[in-house]
mmCIF file of C-alpha atoms in Angstrom:
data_model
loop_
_atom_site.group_PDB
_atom_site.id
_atom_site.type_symbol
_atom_site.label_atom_id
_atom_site.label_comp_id
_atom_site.label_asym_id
_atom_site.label_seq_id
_atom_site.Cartn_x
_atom_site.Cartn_y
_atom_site.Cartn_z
ATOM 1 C CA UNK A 23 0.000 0.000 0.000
ATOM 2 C CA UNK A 24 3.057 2.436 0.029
ATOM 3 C CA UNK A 25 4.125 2.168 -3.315
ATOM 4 C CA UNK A 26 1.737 5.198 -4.657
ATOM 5 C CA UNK A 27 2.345 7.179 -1.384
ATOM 6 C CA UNK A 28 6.280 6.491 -1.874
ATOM 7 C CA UNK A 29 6.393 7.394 -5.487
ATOM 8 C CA UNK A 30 5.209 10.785 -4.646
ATOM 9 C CA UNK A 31 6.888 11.415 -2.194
ATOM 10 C CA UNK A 32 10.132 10.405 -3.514
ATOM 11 C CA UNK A 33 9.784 12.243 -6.343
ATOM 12 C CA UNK A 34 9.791 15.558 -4.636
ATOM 13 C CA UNK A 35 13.191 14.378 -2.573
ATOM 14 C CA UNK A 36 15.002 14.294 -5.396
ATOM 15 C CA UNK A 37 13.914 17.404 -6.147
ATOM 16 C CA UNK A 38 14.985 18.904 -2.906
ATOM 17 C CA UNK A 39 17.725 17.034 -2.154
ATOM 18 C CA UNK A 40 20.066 18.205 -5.099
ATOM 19 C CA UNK A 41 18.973 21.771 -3.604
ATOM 20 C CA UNK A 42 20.372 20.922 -0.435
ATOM 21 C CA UNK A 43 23.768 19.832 -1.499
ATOM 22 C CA UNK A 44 24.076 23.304 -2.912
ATOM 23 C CA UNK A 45 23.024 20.770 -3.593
ATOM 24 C CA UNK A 46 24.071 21.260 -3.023
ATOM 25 C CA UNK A 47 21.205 19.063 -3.161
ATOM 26 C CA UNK A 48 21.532 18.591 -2.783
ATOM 27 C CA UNK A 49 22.930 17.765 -3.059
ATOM 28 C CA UNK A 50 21.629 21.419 -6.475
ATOM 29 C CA UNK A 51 21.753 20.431 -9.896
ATOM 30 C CA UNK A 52 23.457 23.570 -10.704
ATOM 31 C CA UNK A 53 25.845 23.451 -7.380
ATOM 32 C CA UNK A 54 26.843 20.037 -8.361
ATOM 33 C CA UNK A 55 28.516 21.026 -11.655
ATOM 34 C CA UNK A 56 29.988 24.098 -10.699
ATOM 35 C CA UNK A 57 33.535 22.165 -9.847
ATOM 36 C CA UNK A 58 33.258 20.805 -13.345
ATOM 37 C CA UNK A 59 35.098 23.332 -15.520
ATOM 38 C CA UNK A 60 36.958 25.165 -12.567
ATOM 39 C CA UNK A 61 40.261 24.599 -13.798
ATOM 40 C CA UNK A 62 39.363 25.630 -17.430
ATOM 41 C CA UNK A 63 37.991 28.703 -16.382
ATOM 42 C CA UNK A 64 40.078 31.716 -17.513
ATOM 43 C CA UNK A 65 41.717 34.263 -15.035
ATOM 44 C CA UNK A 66 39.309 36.931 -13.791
ATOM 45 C CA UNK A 67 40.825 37.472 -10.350
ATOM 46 C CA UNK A 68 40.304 35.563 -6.961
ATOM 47 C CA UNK A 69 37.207 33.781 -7.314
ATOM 48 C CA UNK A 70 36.176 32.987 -3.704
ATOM 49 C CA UNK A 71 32.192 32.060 -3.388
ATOM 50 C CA UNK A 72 29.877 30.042 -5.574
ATOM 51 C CA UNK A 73 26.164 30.673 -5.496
ATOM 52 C CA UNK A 74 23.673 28.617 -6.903
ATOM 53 C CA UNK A 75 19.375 28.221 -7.174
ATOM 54 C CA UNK A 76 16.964 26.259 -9.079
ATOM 55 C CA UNK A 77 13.707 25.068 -9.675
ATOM 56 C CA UNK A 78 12.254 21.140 -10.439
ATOM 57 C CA UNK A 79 9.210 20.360 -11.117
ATOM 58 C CA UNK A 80 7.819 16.456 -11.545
ATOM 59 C CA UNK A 81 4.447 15.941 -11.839
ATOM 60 C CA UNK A 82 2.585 16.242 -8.598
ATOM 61 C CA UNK A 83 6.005 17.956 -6.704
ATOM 62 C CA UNK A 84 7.928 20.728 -7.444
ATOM 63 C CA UNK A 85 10.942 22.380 -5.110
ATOM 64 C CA UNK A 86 13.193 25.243 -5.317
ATOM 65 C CA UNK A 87 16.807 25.741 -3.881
ATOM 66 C CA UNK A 88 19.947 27.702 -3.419
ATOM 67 C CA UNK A 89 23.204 27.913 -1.894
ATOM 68 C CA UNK A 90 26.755 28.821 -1.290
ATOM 69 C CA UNK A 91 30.098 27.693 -1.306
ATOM 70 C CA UNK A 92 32.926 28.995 -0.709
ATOM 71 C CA UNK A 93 37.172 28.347 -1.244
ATOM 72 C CA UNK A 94 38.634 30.611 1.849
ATOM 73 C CA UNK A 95 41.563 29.616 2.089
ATOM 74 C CA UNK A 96 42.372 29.949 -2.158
ATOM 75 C CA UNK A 97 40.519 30.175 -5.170
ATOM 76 C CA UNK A 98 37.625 28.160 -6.852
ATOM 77 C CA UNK A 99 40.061 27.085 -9.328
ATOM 78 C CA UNK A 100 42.362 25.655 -7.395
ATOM 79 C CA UNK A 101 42.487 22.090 -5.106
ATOM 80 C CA UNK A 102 41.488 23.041 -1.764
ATOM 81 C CA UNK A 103 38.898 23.420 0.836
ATOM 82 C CA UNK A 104 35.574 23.993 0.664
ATOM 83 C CA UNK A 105 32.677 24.926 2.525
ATOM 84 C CA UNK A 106 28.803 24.564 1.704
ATOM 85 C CA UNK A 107 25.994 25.518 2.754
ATOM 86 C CA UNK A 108 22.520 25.130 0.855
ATOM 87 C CA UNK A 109 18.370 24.809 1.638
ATOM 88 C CA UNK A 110 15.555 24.156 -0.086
ATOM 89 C CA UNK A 111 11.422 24.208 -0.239
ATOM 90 C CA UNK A 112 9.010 22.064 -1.957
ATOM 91 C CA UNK A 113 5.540 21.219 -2.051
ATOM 92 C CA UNK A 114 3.991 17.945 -3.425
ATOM 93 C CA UNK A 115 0.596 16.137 -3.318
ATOM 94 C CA UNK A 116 -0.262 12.041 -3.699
ATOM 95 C CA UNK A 117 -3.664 9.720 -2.436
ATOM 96 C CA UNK A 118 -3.375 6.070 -0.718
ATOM 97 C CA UNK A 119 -5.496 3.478 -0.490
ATOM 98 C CA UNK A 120 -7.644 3.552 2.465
ATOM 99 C CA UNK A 121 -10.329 1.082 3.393
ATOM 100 C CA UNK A 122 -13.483 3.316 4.563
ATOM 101 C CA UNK A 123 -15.522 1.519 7.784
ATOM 102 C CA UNK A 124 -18.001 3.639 7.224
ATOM 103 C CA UNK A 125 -18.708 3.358 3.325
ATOM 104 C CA UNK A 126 -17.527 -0.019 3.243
ATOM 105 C CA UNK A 127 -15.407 0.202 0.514
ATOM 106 C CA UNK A 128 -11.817 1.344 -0.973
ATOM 107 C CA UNK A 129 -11.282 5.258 -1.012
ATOM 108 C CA UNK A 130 -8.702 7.085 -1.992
ATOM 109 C CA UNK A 131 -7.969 9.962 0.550
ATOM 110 C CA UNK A 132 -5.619 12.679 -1.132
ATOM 111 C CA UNK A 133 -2.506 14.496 1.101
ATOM 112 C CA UNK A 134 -0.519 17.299 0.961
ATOM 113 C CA UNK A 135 3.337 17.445 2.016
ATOM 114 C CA UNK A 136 5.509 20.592 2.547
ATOM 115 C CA UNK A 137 8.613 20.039 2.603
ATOM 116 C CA UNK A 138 12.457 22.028 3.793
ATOM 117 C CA UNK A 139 15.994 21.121 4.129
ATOM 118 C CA UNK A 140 19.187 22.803 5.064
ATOM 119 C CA UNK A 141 22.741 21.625 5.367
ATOM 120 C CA UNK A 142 26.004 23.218 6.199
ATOM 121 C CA UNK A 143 29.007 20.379 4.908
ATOM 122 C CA UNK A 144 32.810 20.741 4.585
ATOM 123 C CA UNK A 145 34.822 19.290 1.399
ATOM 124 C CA UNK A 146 38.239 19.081 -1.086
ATOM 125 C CA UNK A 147 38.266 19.457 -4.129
ATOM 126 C CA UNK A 148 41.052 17.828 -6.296
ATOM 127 C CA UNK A 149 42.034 17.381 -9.853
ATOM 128 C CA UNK A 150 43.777 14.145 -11.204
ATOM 129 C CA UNK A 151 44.495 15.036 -14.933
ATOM 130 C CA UNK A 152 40.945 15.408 -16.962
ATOM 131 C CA UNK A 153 38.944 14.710 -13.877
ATOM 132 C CA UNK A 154 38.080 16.370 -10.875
ATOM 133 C CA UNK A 155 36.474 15.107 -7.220
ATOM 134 C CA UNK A 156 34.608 17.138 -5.056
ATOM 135 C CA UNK A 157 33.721 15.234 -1.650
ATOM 136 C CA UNK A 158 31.191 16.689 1.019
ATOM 137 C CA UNK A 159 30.802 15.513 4.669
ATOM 138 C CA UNK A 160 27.942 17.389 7.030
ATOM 139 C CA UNK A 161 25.075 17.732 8.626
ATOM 140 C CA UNK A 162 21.779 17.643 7.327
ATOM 141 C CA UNK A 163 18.089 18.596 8.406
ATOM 142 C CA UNK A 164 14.904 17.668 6.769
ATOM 143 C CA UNK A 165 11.102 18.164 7.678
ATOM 144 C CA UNK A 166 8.226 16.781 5.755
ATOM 145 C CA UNK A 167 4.835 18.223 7.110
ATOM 146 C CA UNK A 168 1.952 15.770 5.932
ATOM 147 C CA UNK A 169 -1.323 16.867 6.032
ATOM 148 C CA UNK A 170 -4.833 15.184 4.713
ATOM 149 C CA UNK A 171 -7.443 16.856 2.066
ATOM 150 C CA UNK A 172 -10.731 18.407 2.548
ATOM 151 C CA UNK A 173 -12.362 15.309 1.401
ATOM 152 C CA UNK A 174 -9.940 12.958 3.262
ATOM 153 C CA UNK A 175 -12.066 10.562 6.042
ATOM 154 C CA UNK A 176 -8.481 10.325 8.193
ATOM 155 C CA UNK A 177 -6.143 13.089 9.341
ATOM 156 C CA UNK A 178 -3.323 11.730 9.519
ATOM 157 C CA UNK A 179 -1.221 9.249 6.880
ATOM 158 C CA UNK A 180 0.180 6.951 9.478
ATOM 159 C CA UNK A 181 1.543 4.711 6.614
ATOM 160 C CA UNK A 182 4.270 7.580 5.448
ATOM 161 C CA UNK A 183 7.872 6.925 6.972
ATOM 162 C CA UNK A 184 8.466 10.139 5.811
ATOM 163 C CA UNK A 185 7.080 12.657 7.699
ATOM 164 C CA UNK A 186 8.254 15.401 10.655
ATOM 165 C CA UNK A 187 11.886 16.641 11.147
ATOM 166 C CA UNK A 188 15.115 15.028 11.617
ATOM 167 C CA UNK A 189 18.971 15.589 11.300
ATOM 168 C CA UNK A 190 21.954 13.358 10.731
ATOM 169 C CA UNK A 191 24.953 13.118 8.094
ATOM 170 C CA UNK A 192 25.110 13.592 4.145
ATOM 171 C CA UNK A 193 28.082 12.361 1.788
ATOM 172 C CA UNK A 194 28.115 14.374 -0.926
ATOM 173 C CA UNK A 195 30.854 12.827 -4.014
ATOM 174 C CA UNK A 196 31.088 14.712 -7.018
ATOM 175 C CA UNK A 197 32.971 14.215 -10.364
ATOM 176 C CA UNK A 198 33.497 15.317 -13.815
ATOM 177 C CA UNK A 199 35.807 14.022 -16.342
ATOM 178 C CA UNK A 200 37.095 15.915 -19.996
ATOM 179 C CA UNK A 201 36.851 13.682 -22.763
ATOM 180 C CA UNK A 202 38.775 14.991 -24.776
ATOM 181 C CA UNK A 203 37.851 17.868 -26.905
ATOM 182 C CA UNK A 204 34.584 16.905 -27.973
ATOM 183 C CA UNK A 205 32.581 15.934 -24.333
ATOM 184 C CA UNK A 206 32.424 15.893 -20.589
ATOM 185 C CA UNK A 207 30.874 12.766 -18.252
ATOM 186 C CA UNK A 208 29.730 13.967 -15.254
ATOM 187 C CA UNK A 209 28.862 11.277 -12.101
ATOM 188 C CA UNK A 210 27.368 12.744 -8.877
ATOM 189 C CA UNK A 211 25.931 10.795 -5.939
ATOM 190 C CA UNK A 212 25.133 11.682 -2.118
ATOM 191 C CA UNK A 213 23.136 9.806 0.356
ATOM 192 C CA UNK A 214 21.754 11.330 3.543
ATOM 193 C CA UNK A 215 20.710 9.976 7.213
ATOM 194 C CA UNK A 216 17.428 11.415 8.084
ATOM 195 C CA UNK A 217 15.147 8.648 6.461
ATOM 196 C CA UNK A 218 17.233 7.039 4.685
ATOM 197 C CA UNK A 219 17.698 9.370 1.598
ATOM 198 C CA UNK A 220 19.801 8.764 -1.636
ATOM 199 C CA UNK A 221 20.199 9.918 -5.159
ATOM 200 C CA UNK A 222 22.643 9.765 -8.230
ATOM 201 C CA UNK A 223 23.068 11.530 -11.090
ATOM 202 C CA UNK A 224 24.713 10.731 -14.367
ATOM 203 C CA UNK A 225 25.476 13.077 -17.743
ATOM 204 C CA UNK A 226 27.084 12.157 -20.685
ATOM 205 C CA UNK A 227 27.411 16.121 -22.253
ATOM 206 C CA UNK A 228 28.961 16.948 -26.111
ATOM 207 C CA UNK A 229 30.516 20.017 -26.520
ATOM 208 C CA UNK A 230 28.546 21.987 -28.947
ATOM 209 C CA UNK A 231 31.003 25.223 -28.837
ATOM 210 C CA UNK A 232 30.901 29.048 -27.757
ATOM 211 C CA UNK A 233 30.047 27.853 -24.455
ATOM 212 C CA UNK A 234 27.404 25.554 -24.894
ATOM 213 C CA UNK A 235 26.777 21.935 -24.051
ATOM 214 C CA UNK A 236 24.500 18.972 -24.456
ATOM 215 C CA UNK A 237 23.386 15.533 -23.571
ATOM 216 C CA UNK A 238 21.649 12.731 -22.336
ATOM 217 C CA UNK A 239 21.556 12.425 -18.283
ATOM 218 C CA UNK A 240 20.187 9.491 -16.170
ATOM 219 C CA UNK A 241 19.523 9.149 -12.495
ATOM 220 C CA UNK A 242 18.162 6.909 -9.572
ATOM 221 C CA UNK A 243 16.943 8.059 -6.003
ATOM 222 C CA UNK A 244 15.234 6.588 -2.985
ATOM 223 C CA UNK A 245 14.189 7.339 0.849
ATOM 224 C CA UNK A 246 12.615 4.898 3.089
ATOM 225 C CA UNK A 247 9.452 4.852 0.497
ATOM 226 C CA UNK A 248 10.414 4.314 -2.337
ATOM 227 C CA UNK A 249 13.125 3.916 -5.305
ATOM 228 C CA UNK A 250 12.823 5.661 -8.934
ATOM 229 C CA UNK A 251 14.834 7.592 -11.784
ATOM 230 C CA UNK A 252 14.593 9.479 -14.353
ATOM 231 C CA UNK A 253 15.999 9.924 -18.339
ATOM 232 C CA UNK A 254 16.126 12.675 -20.282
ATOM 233 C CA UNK A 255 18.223 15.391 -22.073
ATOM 234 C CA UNK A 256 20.340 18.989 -21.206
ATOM 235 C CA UNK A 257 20.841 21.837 -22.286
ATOM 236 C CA UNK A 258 23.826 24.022 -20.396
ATOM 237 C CA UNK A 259 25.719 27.516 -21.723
ATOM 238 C CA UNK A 260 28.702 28.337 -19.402
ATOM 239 C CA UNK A 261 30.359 31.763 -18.911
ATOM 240 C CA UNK A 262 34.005 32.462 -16.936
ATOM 241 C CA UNK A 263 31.725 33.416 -14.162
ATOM 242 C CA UNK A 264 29.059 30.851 -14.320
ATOM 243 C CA UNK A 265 26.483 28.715 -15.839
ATOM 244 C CA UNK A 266 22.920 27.999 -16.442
ATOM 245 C CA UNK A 267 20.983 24.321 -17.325
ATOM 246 C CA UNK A 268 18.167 23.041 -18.288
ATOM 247 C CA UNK A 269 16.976 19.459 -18.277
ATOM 248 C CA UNK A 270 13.520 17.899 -19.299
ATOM 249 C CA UNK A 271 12.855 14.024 -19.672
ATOM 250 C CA UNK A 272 10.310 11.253 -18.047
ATOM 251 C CA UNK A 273 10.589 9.513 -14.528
ATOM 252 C CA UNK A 274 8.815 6.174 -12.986
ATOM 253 C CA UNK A 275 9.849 3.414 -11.067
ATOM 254 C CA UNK A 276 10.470 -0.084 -12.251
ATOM 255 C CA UNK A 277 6.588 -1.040 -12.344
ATOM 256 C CA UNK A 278 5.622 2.270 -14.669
ATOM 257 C CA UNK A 279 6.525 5.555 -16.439
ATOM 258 C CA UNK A 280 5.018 8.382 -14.168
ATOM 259 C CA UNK A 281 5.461 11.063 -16.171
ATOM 260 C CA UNK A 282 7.604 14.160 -16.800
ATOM 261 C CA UNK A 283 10.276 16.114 -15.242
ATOM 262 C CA UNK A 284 11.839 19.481 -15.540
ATOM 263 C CA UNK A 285 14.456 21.226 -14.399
ATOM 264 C CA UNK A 286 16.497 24.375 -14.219
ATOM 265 C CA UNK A 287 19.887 25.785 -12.044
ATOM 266 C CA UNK A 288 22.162 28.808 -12.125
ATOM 267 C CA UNK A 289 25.375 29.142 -10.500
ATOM 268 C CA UNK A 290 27.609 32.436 -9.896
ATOM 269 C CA UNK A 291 31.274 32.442 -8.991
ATOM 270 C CA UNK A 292 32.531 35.563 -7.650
#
């Protein structure tokens, strides 16, 4: 009986938690390529702070995000330190099975979920030859607040895991590799405590020229509900100060397409 309640619900965590890590989370779409081209990025002075924000939107969920890091102790560019900090707010809706006493029959009761995260994680960044790793360790927060319908005959869902607030760690690994002149693959996973959150990312990207990129990208995620993905395309442009992409494609589960997905992040380095 959780498998429609999970879907839902997971949907909107990947959502958020790629904002987070920003994001992140995020552990942010946007956040999580911004190490990708530091070290091709041509001198414009110290560049000391990243910030990054985004939108998703997936069917019955959609989330925004933003966030900050920052190299103190050198520049963007360089191997170093780093410290992030990133949140994020989304709202998403799904119904459950529910057996009614009094109509004697099968309903199915419709809730909404509100949903914010924050974290605050320390990293390195380092470059071996065309590929660089970013790796995050922190502390993460996360509240889901649950609520039923109008029409709903119970109040509350006592068959969603994932509900109220809680804190514990998030891993955050990000990489991106330059093949050669023509492309870019880009892997980024992170996997958080509070119930049991997860998520990967993969993009395979073709250098189109004058800045801009595209290609195919791939991903799985998962919290104590639920496990999904999504497929679908990019489109990115990229600046000496920063970058913008978009990303549209379809997402499901293993039992059935669920529908669409869409997706958009900016970063600034300054």
């Amino acid at each position: 009986m959780l498998h429609r309640v999970g879907f839902f619900v997971r949907r909107e965590f990947w959502a958020a938690a790629f904002a987070a890590a920003a994001s992140v989370n995020a552990v942010s779409a946007a956040a999580q390529t911004s190490g990708a081209t530091a070290t091709a990025i041509p001198s414009t002075g110290k560049l000391t702070y990243e910030a990054s924000a985004g939108a998703d939107g997936a069917g019955h969920s959609w989330s925004i995000y933003g966030g900050l890091t920052a190299a103190f102790f050198g520049d963007l560019r360089e191997d170093g330190l780093r410290l992030r900090t990133g949140g994020g707010y989304g709202r998403y809706r799904y119904a459950r099975p529910y057996f009614d006493p009094a109509r004697r029959r099968f309903v199915w009761p419709e809730f909404f979920g509100e949903q914010t995260s924050a974290d605050l994680l320390i990293g390195y960044q380092l470059s071996l030859g065309p590929t660089t790793l970013k790796a995050y360790l922190g502390l993460t927060e996360e509240n889901h607040r649950i609520s039923a319908g109008p029409d709903s005959p119970i109040a509350i869902d006592d068959e969603n895991g994932v509900q109220g607030a809680k804190r514990g760690a998030k891993v955050i690994l990000e990489t991106w590799t330059r093949l050669s002149d023509w492309g870019f693959l880009q892997a980024d996973v992170n996997w958080s405590q509070p119930f049991e959150s997860y998520g990967g990312r993969v993009r395979l990207g073709y250098l189109v020229g004058s800045g801009w990129s595209t290609g195919l990208e791939a991903a799985a995620f998962g919290n104590l509900n639920h496990d999904g993905g999504r497929a679908g395309g990019f489109l990115r442009y990229e600046w000496n100060r920063g970058e913008i992409s978009m990303s549209a494609g379809a997402d499901g589960d293993h039992k059935h397409i669920g529908g669409g997905y869409a997706s958009i992040g900016a970063l600034l380095r300054f």
